[in-house]
Amino acid sequence: MEFEPVAPVRAYQRVVEQIEEAVFSGRIKPGDRLPSERELMIQFDVGRSTVREALRVLQAAEMVRSRPGDPRGPEVLAASPAALHRSMHRLARADHIGLSELLQFRMVLDGSAHLLAAQLRTEDHLVELDAALDAMRAGVSEGEAGSAQYAQFSRADVAFHEAIARATGNPLLVISGEVVRGVVLELIEDKLEHADDRTALMRSWLAHHEEVLGAIRDSDGERASRLAKQALYDNYAEYVPEEQRRLLQPLL
């Protein structure tokens, strides 16, 4: 029998693990206070530096908040979507994550979000989507008038997709979609800036979004999902090396 080497674990990591487990299991709830540093030292049987390092890690993860001079122990915080947003944003921009992986991830996310939105949307969600389309139409009109409002068109495009994500009722889909769209938005603006006929391109995208809204309004999730994935592939696959496009094609 062969065993794998075991990485050494520092004491502060064990402290972090126990506090995290207590929070995740509900034994410690948001708003509760952890014991004081001295009490934590006694309970964990570790030195002050170990406790302080563990609290720094937990504070960086936004699990606890400690105020200098506060005689009470650190406050346990509620789970924050903002923390997840920051973590995913760093990951999406990491060097080892390529455009093909980002685009594949967005095709999965958008396809699922469109499917759910078509089934779960309310009249209020449809009003939001109509408003985003109106903003896109305004961007097309200003483009025709010679005004360089392509960034406005792109923002309206993003607003449309954010409204779809909200219609799913799933905050994880909302956060994940925001991060990936934020990275891909740069490509949208770049494509518009360098298109031979920018107005024609915006009109084409506008027509696609109108078709998507029609599918969502009709509660046709399968069609909305298919439209979303195909449009992403058609618009962005050209930025992906040809040998990597096989990662995207099974989603169509």
PDB file of C-alpha atoms in Angstrom:
ATOM      1  CA  MET A   1       0.000   0.000   0.000  1.00  0.00           C
ATOM      2  CA  GLU A   2       1.299   3.463  -0.915  1.00  0.00           C
ATOM      3  CA  PHE A   3       0.413   6.735   0.786  1.00  0.00           C
ATOM      4  CA  GLU A   4       0.652  10.285  -0.532  1.00  0.00           C
ATOM      5  CA  PRO A   5       2.653  12.969   1.235  1.00  0.00           C
ATOM      6  CA  VAL A   6       0.665  15.047   3.707  1.00  0.00           C
ATOM      7  CA  ALA A   7       0.975  18.820   3.571  1.00  0.00           C
ATOM      8  CA  PRO A   8       1.661  20.390   6.955  1.00  0.00           C
ATOM      9  CA  VAL A   9      -1.283  22.295   8.427  1.00  0.00           C
ATOM     10  CA  ARG A  10      -0.674  25.286  10.655  1.00  0.00           C
ATOM     11  CA  ALA A  11      -2.595  25.737  13.873  1.00  0.00           C
ATOM     12  CA  TYR A  12      -4.390  28.886  12.694  1.00  0.00           C
ATOM     13  CA  GLN A  13      -5.875  26.906   9.789  1.00  0.00           C
ATOM     14  CA  ARG A  14      -7.450  24.470  12.247  1.00  0.00           C
ATOM     15  CA  VAL A  15      -8.906  27.407  14.151  1.00  0.00           C
ATOM     16  CA  VAL A  16     -10.345  28.807  10.933  1.00  0.00           C
ATOM     17  CA  GLU A  17     -11.809  25.429   9.968  1.00  0.00           C
ATOM     18  CA  GLN A  18     -13.587  24.993  13.315  1.00  0.00           C
ATOM     19  CA  ILE A  19     -15.084  28.483  13.271  1.00  0.00           C
ATOM     20  CA  GLU A  20     -16.188  28.075   9.646  1.00  0.00           C
ATOM     21  CA  GLU A  21     -17.831  24.745  10.453  1.00  0.00           C
ATOM     22  CA  ALA A  22     -19.679  26.320  13.382  1.00  0.00           C
ATOM     23  CA  VAL A  23     -20.977  29.098  11.095  1.00  0.00           C
ATOM     24  CA  PHE A  24     -21.942  26.783   8.231  1.00  0.00           C
ATOM     25  CA  SER A  25     -23.734  24.381  10.564  1.00  0.00           C
ATOM     26  CA  GLY A  26     -25.703  27.225  12.144  1.00  0.00           C
ATOM     27  CA  ARG A  27     -24.282  26.793  15.640  1.00  0.00           C
ATOM     28  CA  ILE A  28     -23.000  30.359  15.259  1.00  0.00           C
ATOM     29  CA  LYS A  29     -25.357  32.739  13.468  1.00  0.00           C
ATOM     30  CA  PRO A  30     -24.889  36.123  11.768  1.00  0.00           C
ATOM     31  CA  GLY A  31     -24.811  38.821  14.420  1.00  0.00           C
ATOM     32  CA  ASP A  32     -23.410  36.502  17.087  1.00  0.00           C
ATOM     33  CA  ARG A  33     -20.089  37.332  18.712  1.00  0.00           C
ATOM     34  CA  LEU A  34     -17.098  35.045  18.907  1.00  0.00           C
ATOM     35  CA  PRO A  35     -15.364  34.777  22.261  1.00  0.00           C
ATOM     36  CA  SER A  36     -12.626  37.282  23.062  1.00  0.00           C
ATOM     37  CA  GLU A  37      -9.062  36.656  21.920  1.00  0.00           C
ATOM     38  CA  ARG A  38      -8.095  35.455  25.386  1.00  0.00           C
ATOM     39  CA  GLU A  39     -11.041  33.047  25.541  1.00  0.00           C
ATOM     40  CA  LEU A  40     -10.261  31.727  22.044  1.00  0.00           C
ATOM     41  CA  MET A  41      -6.656  31.123  23.140  1.00  0.00           C
ATOM     42  CA  ILE A  42      -7.918  29.050  26.062  1.00  0.00           C
ATOM     43  CA  GLN A  43     -10.516  27.095  24.085  1.00  0.00           C
ATOM     44  CA  PHE A  44      -8.184  26.269  21.182  1.00  0.00           C
ATOM     45  CA  ASP A  45      -5.100  25.932  23.423  1.00  0.00           C
ATOM     46  CA  VAL A  46      -3.002  28.124  21.118  1.00  0.00           C
ATOM     47  CA  GLY A  47      -1.040  31.370  21.391  1.00  0.00           C
ATOM     48  CA  ARG A  48      -2.289  34.901  20.710  1.00  0.00           C
ATOM     49  CA  SER A  49      -0.485  35.102  17.335  1.00  0.00           C
ATOM     50  CA  THR A  50      -2.314  31.969  16.129  1.00  0.00           C
ATOM     51  CA  VAL A  51      -5.709  33.374  17.117  1.00  0.00           C
ATOM     52  CA  ARG A  52      -4.964  36.727  15.487  1.00  0.00           C
ATOM     53  CA  GLU A  53      -3.835  35.076  12.256  1.00  0.00           C
ATOM     54  CA  ALA A  54      -7.025  32.989  12.165  1.00  0.00           C
ATOM     55  CA  LEU A  55      -9.142  36.105  12.721  1.00  0.00           C
ATOM     56  CA  ARG A  56      -7.283  37.925   9.931  1.00  0.00           C
ATOM     57  CA  VAL A  57      -8.116  35.078   7.542  1.00  0.00           C
ATOM     58  CA  LEU A  58     -11.775  35.076   8.599  1.00  0.00           C
ATOM     59  CA  GLN A  59     -11.986  38.846   8.300  1.00  0.00           C
ATOM     60  CA  ALA A  60     -10.408  38.794   4.824  1.00  0.00           C
ATOM     61  CA  ALA A  61     -13.072  36.248   3.835  1.00  0.00           C
ATOM     62  CA  GLU A  62     -15.706  38.638   5.264  1.00  0.00           C
ATOM     63  CA  MET A  63     -16.960  36.006   7.699  1.00  0.00           C
ATOM     64  CA  VAL A  64     -16.251  38.145  10.771  1.00  0.00           C
ATOM     65  CA  ARG A  65     -15.743  41.814  11.557  1.00  0.00           C
ATOM     66  CA  SER A  66     -13.537  43.025  14.360  1.00  0.00           C
ATOM     67  CA  ARG A  67     -13.296  46.673  15.423  1.00  0.00           C
ATOM     68  CA  PRO A  68     -10.139  47.969  17.144  1.00  0.00           C
ATOM     69  CA  GLY A  69     -10.808  48.665  20.802  1.00  0.00           C
ATOM     70  CA  ASP A  70     -14.109  46.786  20.845  1.00  0.00           C
ATOM     71  CA  PRO A  71     -14.163  44.796  24.118  1.00  0.00           C
ATOM     72  CA  ARG A  72     -16.625  42.335  22.614  1.00  0.00           C
ATOM     73  CA  GLY A  73     -15.484  39.476  20.413  1.00  0.00           C
ATOM     74  CA  PRO A  74     -15.531  39.613  16.574  1.00  0.00           C
ATOM     75  CA  GLU A  75     -18.997  39.810  15.027  1.00  0.00           C
ATOM     76  CA  VAL A  76     -20.080  36.993  12.695  1.00  0.00           C
ATOM     77  CA  LEU A  77     -21.297  38.402   9.364  1.00  0.00           C
ATOM     78  CA  ALA A  78     -24.023  37.159   7.066  1.00  0.00           C
ATOM     79  CA  ALA A  79     -22.946  35.614   3.773  1.00  0.00           C
ATOM     80  CA  SER A  80     -22.289  38.422   1.299  1.00  0.00           C
ATOM     81  CA  PRO A  81     -22.895  38.215  -2.461  1.00  0.00           C
ATOM     82  CA  ALA A  82     -20.292  40.967  -2.839  1.00  0.00           C
ATOM     83  CA  ALA A  83     -17.581  38.674  -1.480  1.00  0.00           C
ATOM     84  CA  LEU A  84     -18.503  35.971  -3.992  1.00  0.00           C
ATOM     85  CA  HIS A  85     -18.549  38.595  -6.749  1.00  0.00           C
ATOM     86  CA  ARG A  86     -14.995  39.701  -5.929  1.00  0.00           C
ATOM     87  CA  SER A  87     -13.711  36.125  -5.758  1.00  0.00           C
ATOM     88  CA  MET A  88     -15.270  35.174  -9.087  1.00  0.00           C
ATOM     89  CA  HIS A  89     -14.042  38.386 -10.709  1.00  0.00           C
ATOM     90  CA  ARG A  90     -10.453  37.582  -9.714  1.00  0.00           C
ATOM     91  CA  LEU A  91     -10.853  34.040 -11.020  1.00  0.00           C
ATOM     92  CA  ALA A  92     -12.371  35.168 -14.328  1.00  0.00           C
ATOM     93  CA  ARG A  93      -9.401  37.470 -14.949  1.00  0.00           C
ATOM     94  CA  ALA A  94      -6.763  34.934 -13.910  1.00  0.00           C
ATOM     95  CA  ASP A  95      -4.104  34.168 -16.506  1.00  0.00           C
ATOM     96  CA  HIS A  96      -4.888  30.444 -16.532  1.00  0.00           C
ATOM     97  CA  ILE A  97      -8.538  31.052 -17.503  1.00  0.00           C
ATOM     98  CA  GLY A  98      -8.771  31.538 -21.242  1.00  0.00           C
ATOM     99  CA  LEU A  99     -11.472  33.141 -23.360  1.00  0.00           C
ATOM    100  CA  SER A 100     -12.725  29.748 -24.508  1.00  0.00           C
ATOM    101  CA  GLU A 101     -13.419  28.738 -20.884  1.00  0.00           C
ATOM    102  CA  LEU A 102     -15.073  32.083 -20.141  1.00  0.00           C
ATOM    103  CA  LEU A 103     -17.244  31.858 -23.227  1.00  0.00           C
ATOM    104  CA  GLN A 104     -18.156  28.243 -22.501  1.00  0.00           C
ATOM    105  CA  PHE A 105     -19.100  29.204 -18.943  1.00  0.00           C
ATOM    106  CA  ARG A 106     -21.226  32.096 -20.166  1.00  0.00           C
ATOM    107  CA  MET A 107     -23.004  29.850 -22.686  1.00  0.00           C
ATOM    108  CA  VAL A 108     -23.878  27.435 -19.864  1.00  0.00           C
ATOM    109  CA  LEU A 109     -24.985  30.265 -17.558  1.00  0.00           C
ATOM    110  CA  ASP A 110     -26.976  32.218 -20.134  1.00  0.00           C
ATOM    111  CA  GLY A 111     -28.594  29.123 -21.589  1.00  0.00           C
ATOM    112  CA  SER A 112     -29.769  28.031 -18.140  1.00  0.00           C
ATOM    113  CA  ALA A 113     -30.812  31.558 -17.116  1.00  0.00           C
ATOM    114  CA  HIS A 114     -32.886  32.044 -20.278  1.00  0.00           C
ATOM    115  CA  LEU A 115     -34.548  28.675 -19.769  1.00  0.00           C
ATOM    116  CA  LEU A 116     -35.496  29.504 -16.175  1.00  0.00           C
ATOM    117  CA  ALA A 117     -36.476  33.099 -16.909  1.00  0.00           C
ATOM    118  CA  ALA A 118     -38.956  31.983 -19.559  1.00  0.00           C
ATOM    119  CA  GLN A 119     -40.684  29.790 -16.991  1.00  0.00           C
ATOM    120  CA  LEU A 120     -40.433  32.041 -13.925  1.00  0.00           C
ATOM    121  CA  ARG A 121     -40.635  35.609 -15.249  1.00  0.00           C
ATOM    122  CA  THR A 122     -43.257  37.989 -13.957  1.00  0.00           C
ATOM    123  CA  GLU A 123     -44.867  40.991 -15.617  1.00  0.00           C
ATOM    124  CA  ASP A 124     -42.408  43.215 -13.748  1.00  0.00           C
ATOM    125  CA  HIS A 125     -39.510  41.306 -15.295  1.00  0.00           C
ATOM    126  CA  LEU A 126     -41.017  41.807 -18.749  1.00  0.00           C
ATOM    127  CA  VAL A 127     -41.238  45.547 -18.066  1.00  0.00           C
ATOM    128  CA  GLU A 128     -37.514  45.554 -17.180  1.00  0.00           C
ATOM    129  CA  LEU A 129     -36.641  43.703 -20.364  1.00  0.00           C
ATOM    130  CA  ASP A 130     -38.750  46.072 -22.467  1.00  0.00           C
ATOM    131  CA  ALA A 131     -36.947  49.044 -20.887  1.00  0.00           C
ATOM    132  CA  ALA A 132     -33.542  47.555 -21.723  1.00  0.00           C
ATOM    133  CA  LEU A 133     -34.633  46.988 -25.316  1.00  0.00           C
ATOM    134  CA  ASP A 134     -35.813  50.608 -25.533  1.00  0.00           C
ATOM    135  CA  ALA A 135     -32.358  51.722 -24.383  1.00  0.00           C
ATOM    136  CA  MET A 136     -30.752  49.531 -27.049  1.00  0.00           C
ATOM    137  CA  ARG A 137     -33.047  51.049 -29.690  1.00  0.00           C
ATOM    138  CA  ALA A 138     -31.993  54.506 -28.520  1.00  0.00           C
ATOM    139  CA  GLY A 139     -28.361  53.489 -28.935  1.00  0.00           C
ATOM    140  CA  VAL A 140     -29.049  52.386 -32.495  1.00  0.00           C
ATOM    141  CA  SER A 141     -30.806  55.673 -33.275  1.00  0.00           C
ATOM    142  CA  GLU A 142     -27.943  57.730 -31.870  1.00  0.00           C
ATOM    143  CA  GLY A 143     -25.507  55.619 -33.844  1.00  0.00           C
ATOM    144  CA  GLU A 144     -27.463  56.368 -37.011  1.00  0.00           C
ATOM    145  CA  ALA A 145     -27.304  60.069 -36.138  1.00  0.00           C
ATOM    146  CA  GLY A 146     -23.525  59.875 -35.986  1.00  0.00           C
ATOM    147  CA  SER A 147     -23.209  59.943 -32.193  1.00  0.00           C
ATOM    148  CA  ALA A 148     -20.628  57.558 -30.776  1.00  0.00           C
ATOM    149  CA  GLN A 149     -22.931  56.003 -28.166  1.00  0.00           C
ATOM    150  CA  TYR A 150     -21.810  52.431 -28.666  1.00  0.00           C
ATOM    151  CA  ALA A 151     -20.901  52.087 -24.994  1.00  0.00           C
ATOM    152  CA  GLN A 152     -24.506  53.014 -24.133  1.00  0.00           C
ATOM    153  CA  PHE A 153     -25.757  50.275 -26.435  1.00  0.00           C
ATOM    154  CA  SER A 154     -23.399  47.783 -24.763  1.00  0.00           C
ATOM    155  CA  ARG A 155     -24.573  48.775 -21.288  1.00  0.00           C
ATOM    156  CA  ALA A 156     -28.195  48.332 -22.355  1.00  0.00           C
ATOM    157  CA  ASP A 157     -27.249  44.905 -23.704  1.00  0.00           C
ATOM    158  CA  VAL A 158     -25.797  44.001 -20.296  1.00  0.00           C
ATOM    159  CA  ALA A 159     -28.882  45.397 -18.517  1.00  0.00           C
ATOM    160  CA  PHE A 160     -31.058  43.106 -20.632  1.00  0.00           C
ATOM    161  CA  HIS A 161     -29.116  40.040 -19.557  1.00  0.00           C
ATOM    162  CA  GLU A 162     -29.030  41.154 -15.922  1.00  0.00           C
ATOM    163  CA  ALA A 163     -32.827  41.413 -15.995  1.00  0.00           C
ATOM    164  CA  ILE A 164     -33.018  37.865 -17.345  1.00  0.00           C
ATOM    165  CA  ALA A 165     -30.739  36.630 -14.562  1.00  0.00           C
ATOM    166  CA  ARG A 166     -32.896  38.342 -11.931  1.00  0.00           C
ATOM    167  CA  ALA A 167     -35.987  36.720 -13.416  1.00  0.00           C
ATOM    168  CA  THR A 168     -34.546  33.315 -12.455  1.00  0.00           C
ATOM    169  CA  GLY A 169     -34.759  34.274  -8.784  1.00  0.00           C
ATOM    170  CA  ASN A 170     -31.336  32.692  -8.202  1.00  0.00           C
ATOM    171  CA  PRO A 171     -28.745  35.101  -6.734  1.00  0.00           C
ATOM    172  CA  LEU A 172     -25.869  32.790  -7.694  1.00  0.00           C
ATOM    173  CA  LEU A 173     -26.868  33.017 -11.361  1.00  0.00           C
ATOM    174  CA  VAL A 174     -27.099  36.794 -11.018  1.00  0.00           C
ATOM    175  CA  ILE A 175     -23.625  37.139  -9.482  1.00  0.00           C
ATOM    176  CA  SER A 176     -21.921  34.645 -11.802  1.00  0.00           C
ATOM    177  CA  GLY A 177     -23.506  36.250 -14.837  1.00  0.00           C
ATOM    178  CA  GLU A 178     -22.458  39.752 -13.779  1.00  0.00           C
ATOM    179  CA  VAL A 179     -18.821  38.720 -13.467  1.00  0.00           C
ATOM    180  CA  VAL A 180     -18.566  36.912 -16.796  1.00  0.00           C
ATOM    181  CA  ARG A 181     -20.543  39.560 -18.676  1.00  0.00           C
ATOM    182  CA  GLY A 182     -18.304  42.263 -17.238  1.00  0.00           C
ATOM    183  CA  VAL A 183     -15.243  40.596 -18.728  1.00  0.00           C
ATOM    184  CA  VAL A 184     -16.925  39.870 -22.079  1.00  0.00           C
ATOM    185  CA  LEU A 185     -18.373  43.416 -22.262  1.00  0.00           C
ATOM    186  CA  GLU A 186     -14.963  44.651 -23.357  1.00  0.00           C
ATOM    187  CA  LEU A 187     -15.267  42.390 -26.393  1.00  0.00           C
ATOM    188  CA  ILE A 188     -18.719  43.792 -27.222  1.00  0.00           C
ATOM    189  CA  GLU A 189     -17.446  47.355 -27.271  1.00  0.00           C
ATOM    190  CA  ASP A 190     -14.324  46.351 -29.201  1.00  0.00           C
ATOM    191  CA  LYS A 191     -16.405  44.541 -31.814  1.00  0.00           C
ATOM    192  CA  LEU A 192     -18.694  47.547 -32.229  1.00  0.00           C
ATOM    193  CA  GLU A 193     -15.802  49.985 -32.470  1.00  0.00           C
ATOM    194  CA  HIS A 194     -14.118  48.020 -35.255  1.00  0.00           C
ATOM    195  CA  ALA A 195     -17.160  46.824 -37.186  1.00  0.00           C
ATOM    196  CA  ASP A 196     -17.379  47.967 -40.827  1.00  0.00           C
ATOM    197  CA  ASP A 197     -21.056  48.876 -40.320  1.00  0.00           C
ATOM    198  CA  ARG A 198     -21.643  49.438 -36.633  1.00  0.00           C
ATOM    199  CA  THR A 199     -25.257  50.451 -37.027  1.00  0.00           C
ATOM    200  CA  ALA A 200     -26.022  47.257 -38.969  1.00  0.00           C
ATOM    201  CA  LEU A 201     -24.331  45.189 -36.275  1.00  0.00           C
ATOM    202  CA  MET A 202     -26.316  46.903 -33.510  1.00  0.00           C
ATOM    203  CA  ARG A 203     -29.537  46.373 -35.472  1.00  0.00           C
ATOM    204  CA  SER A 204     -28.686  42.683 -35.800  1.00  0.00           C
ATOM    205  CA  TRP A 205     -28.083  42.333 -32.068  1.00  0.00           C
ATOM    206  CA  LEU A 206     -31.241  44.282 -31.321  1.00  0.00           C
ATOM    207  CA  ALA A 207     -33.274  41.912 -33.502  1.00  0.00           C
ATOM    208  CA  HIS A 208     -31.774  38.957 -31.633  1.00  0.00           C
ATOM    209  CA  HIS A 209     -32.747  40.440 -28.257  1.00  0.00           C
ATOM    210  CA  GLU A 210     -36.256  41.113 -29.496  1.00  0.00           C
ATOM    211  CA  GLU A 211     -36.503  37.463 -30.516  1.00  0.00           C
ATOM    212  CA  VAL A 212     -35.243  36.349 -27.102  1.00  0.00           C
ATOM    213  CA  LEU A 213     -37.794  38.550 -25.348  1.00  0.00           C
ATOM    214  CA  GLY A 214     -40.511  37.069 -27.530  1.00  0.00           C
ATOM    215  CA  ALA A 215     -39.513  33.567 -26.426  1.00  0.00           C
ATOM    216  CA  ILE A 216     -39.442  34.598 -22.758  1.00  0.00           C
ATOM    217  CA  ARG A 217     -42.797  36.344 -23.097  1.00  0.00           C
ATOM    218  CA  ASP A 218     -44.197  33.135 -24.635  1.00  0.00           C
ATOM    219  CA  SER A 219     -42.648  31.048 -21.813  1.00  0.00           C
ATOM    220  CA  ASP A 220     -40.688  29.103 -24.424  1.00  0.00           C
ATOM    221  CA  GLY A 221     -37.595  28.318 -22.385  1.00  0.00           C
ATOM    222  CA  GLU A 222     -36.078  25.888 -24.868  1.00  0.00           C
ATOM    223  CA  ARG A 223     -36.129  28.452 -27.673  1.00  0.00           C
ATOM    224  CA  ALA A 224     -34.823  31.243 -25.420  1.00  0.00           C
ATOM    225  CA  SER A 225     -31.943  29.034 -24.258  1.00  0.00           C
ATOM    226  CA  ARG A 226     -31.063  27.964 -27.790  1.00  0.00           C
ATOM    227  CA  LEU A 227     -31.079  31.568 -29.031  1.00  0.00           C
ATOM    228  CA  ALA A 228     -28.821  32.684 -26.192  1.00  0.00           C
ATOM    229  CA  LYS A 229     -26.159  30.039 -26.750  1.00  0.00           C
ATOM    230  CA  GLN A 230     -26.149  30.334 -30.522  1.00  0.00           C
ATOM    231  CA  ALA A 231     -25.781  34.128 -30.389  1.00  0.00           C
ATOM    232  CA  LEU A 232     -22.839  33.911 -28.002  1.00  0.00           C
ATOM    233  CA  TYR A 233     -21.122  31.417 -30.266  1.00  0.00           C
ATOM    234  CA  ASP A 234     -21.818  33.415 -33.419  1.00  0.00           C
ATOM    235  CA  ASN A 235     -20.585  36.674 -31.908  1.00  0.00           C
ATOM    236  CA  TYR A 236     -17.524  35.582 -29.958  1.00  0.00           C
ATOM    237  CA  ALA A 237     -16.211  32.287 -31.343  1.00  0.00           C
ATOM    238  CA  GLU A 238     -14.049  34.258 -33.757  1.00  0.00           C
ATOM    239  CA  TYR A 239     -11.989  35.440 -30.768  1.00  0.00           C
ATOM    240  CA  VAL A 240     -11.287  31.837 -29.754  1.00  0.00           C
ATOM    241  CA  PRO A 241      -8.508  29.801 -31.436  1.00  0.00           C
ATOM    242  CA  GLU A 242     -10.060  27.388 -33.917  1.00  0.00           C
ATOM    243  CA  GLU A 243      -8.786  24.283 -32.112  1.00  0.00           C
ATOM    244  CA  GLN A 244     -10.540  25.413 -28.917  1.00  0.00           C
ATOM    245  CA  ARG A 245     -13.953  25.974 -30.482  1.00  0.00           C
ATOM    246  CA  ARG A 246     -14.733  22.288 -29.946  1.00  0.00           C
ATOM    247  CA  LEU A 247     -15.224  23.195 -26.273  1.00  0.00           C
ATOM    248  CA  LEU A 248     -18.175  25.342 -27.297  1.00  0.00           C
ATOM    249  CA  GLN A 249     -19.862  23.379 -30.050  1.00  0.00           C
ATOM    250  CA  PRO A 250     -21.468  20.664 -27.831  1.00  0.00           C
ATOM    251  CA  LEU A 251     -23.526  23.422 -26.170  1.00  0.00           C
ATOM    252  CA  LEU A 252     -25.239  24.451 -29.388  1.00  0.00           C
TER     253      LEU A 252
END
